[in-house]
XYZ file of C-alpha atoms in Angstrom:
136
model
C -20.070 13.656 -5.098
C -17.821 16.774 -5.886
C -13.965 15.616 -4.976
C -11.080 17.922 -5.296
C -13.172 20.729 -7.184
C -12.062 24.116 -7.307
C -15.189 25.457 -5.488
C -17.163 22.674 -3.809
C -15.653 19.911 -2.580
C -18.150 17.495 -1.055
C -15.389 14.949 0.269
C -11.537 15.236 0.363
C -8.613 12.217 -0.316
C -7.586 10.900 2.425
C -3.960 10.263 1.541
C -3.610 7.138 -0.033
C -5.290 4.126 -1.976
C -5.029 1.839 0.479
C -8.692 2.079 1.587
C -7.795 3.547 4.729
C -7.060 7.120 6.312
C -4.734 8.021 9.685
C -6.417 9.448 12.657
C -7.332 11.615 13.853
C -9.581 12.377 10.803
C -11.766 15.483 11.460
C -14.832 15.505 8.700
C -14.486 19.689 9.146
C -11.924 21.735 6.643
C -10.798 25.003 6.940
C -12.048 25.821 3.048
C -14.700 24.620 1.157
C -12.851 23.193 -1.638
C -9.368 21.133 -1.504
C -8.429 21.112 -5.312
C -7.880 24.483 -6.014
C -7.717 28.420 -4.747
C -6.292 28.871 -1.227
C -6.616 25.722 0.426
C -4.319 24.391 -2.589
C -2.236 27.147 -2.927
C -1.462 26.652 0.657
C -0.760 23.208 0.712
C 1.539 23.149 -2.501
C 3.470 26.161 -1.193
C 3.874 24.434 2.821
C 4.139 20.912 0.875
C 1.773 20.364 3.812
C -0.808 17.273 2.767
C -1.463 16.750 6.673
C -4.697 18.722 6.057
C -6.003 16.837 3.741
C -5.164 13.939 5.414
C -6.288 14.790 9.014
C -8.882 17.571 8.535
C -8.843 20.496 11.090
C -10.901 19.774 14.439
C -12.113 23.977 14.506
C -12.526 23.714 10.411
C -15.923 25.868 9.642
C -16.893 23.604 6.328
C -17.938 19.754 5.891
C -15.224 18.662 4.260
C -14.893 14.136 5.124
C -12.284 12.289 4.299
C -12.911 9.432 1.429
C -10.687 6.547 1.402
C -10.342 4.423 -2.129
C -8.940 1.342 -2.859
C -9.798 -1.759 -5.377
C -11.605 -4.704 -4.921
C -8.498 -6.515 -6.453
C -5.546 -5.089 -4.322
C -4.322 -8.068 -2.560
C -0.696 -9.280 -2.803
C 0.652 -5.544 -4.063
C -1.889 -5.594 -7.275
C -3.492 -2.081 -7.213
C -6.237 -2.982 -10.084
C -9.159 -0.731 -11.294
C -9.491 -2.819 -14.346
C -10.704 -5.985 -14.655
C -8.022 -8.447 -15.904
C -8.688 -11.832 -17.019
C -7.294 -14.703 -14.250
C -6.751 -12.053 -11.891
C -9.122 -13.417 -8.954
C -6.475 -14.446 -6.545
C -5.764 -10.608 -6.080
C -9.412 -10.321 -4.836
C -8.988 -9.046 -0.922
C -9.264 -11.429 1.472
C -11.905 -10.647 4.232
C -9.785 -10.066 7.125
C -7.977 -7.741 5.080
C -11.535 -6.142 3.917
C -12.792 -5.438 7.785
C -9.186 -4.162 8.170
C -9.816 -1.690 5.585
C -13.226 -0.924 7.081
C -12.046 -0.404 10.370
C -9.433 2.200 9.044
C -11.754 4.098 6.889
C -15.290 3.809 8.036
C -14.494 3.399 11.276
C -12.021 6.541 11.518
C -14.843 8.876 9.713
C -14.294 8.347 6.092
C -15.946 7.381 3.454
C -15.201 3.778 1.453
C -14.869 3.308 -2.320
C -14.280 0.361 -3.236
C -13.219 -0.041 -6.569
C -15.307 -2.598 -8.404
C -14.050 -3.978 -11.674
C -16.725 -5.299 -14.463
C -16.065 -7.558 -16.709
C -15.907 -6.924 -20.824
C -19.683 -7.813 -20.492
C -20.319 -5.066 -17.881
C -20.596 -7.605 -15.075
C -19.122 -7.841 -11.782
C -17.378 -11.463 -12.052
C -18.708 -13.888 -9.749
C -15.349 -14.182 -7.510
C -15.675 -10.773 -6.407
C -19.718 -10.920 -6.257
C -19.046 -13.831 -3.551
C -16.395 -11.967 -2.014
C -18.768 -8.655 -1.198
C -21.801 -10.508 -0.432
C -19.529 -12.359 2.332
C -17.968 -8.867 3.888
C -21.439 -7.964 3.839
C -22.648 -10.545 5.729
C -19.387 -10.047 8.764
């Protein structure tokens, strides 16, 4: 997936890394990239980030919003790296279908930030934790 590109974006930030984007979030854009040329140039110069944020509802490209946020966010940890003893930052579900509600659920797309361990495996903690927002 092309993200902030200077002439193909295939998704655009939705504002934050909180996992979840504002509505209204239109998946159309107004340009077909968001990192560079005159979408950019526009937005730096109007300090506008509402369009990247919101979209534009008569936008002529597919342009959707991706929201991003780690696994381990809980309790003001933002954590893309795994850290050793760090599994009480894992999210707790009601806070994941929060999350899922605000992104999914207002037209975005969800990254969730997974965090191996120094052996290149997802720790068991957060294994349990997505096999139990899958099965909400």
């Amino acid at each position: 997936m092309f993200y902030h590109n200077g002439q193909l974006a295939e998704a655009r930030w939705g504002g934050s890394e909180s996992g979840t984007v504002g509505y209204p979030n239109w998946s159309t854009f107004p340009y077909r990239a968001t990192g560079a040329g005159e979408s950019a140039k526009k937005n730096i110069a109007e300090n506008n980030f509402q369009l990247l944020k919101e979209g534009d509802a008569k936008g002529q490209y597919w342009v959707p919003a991706m929201a991003d946020a780690p696994l381990r966010g809980h309790n003001g940890r933002h954590e893309w790296f795994w850290e050793p003893g760090d599994e009480d930052h894992i999210f707790p579900l009601d806070n994941l279908m929060d999350i899922y509600y605000k992104s999914v659920g207002r037209n975005a797309t969800l990254i969730m930030g997974l965090t191996p361990d120094p052996d290149g495996l997802l720790p068991e903690p957060d294994v349990q934790r997505l096999k139990e927002w899958g099965m909400r």
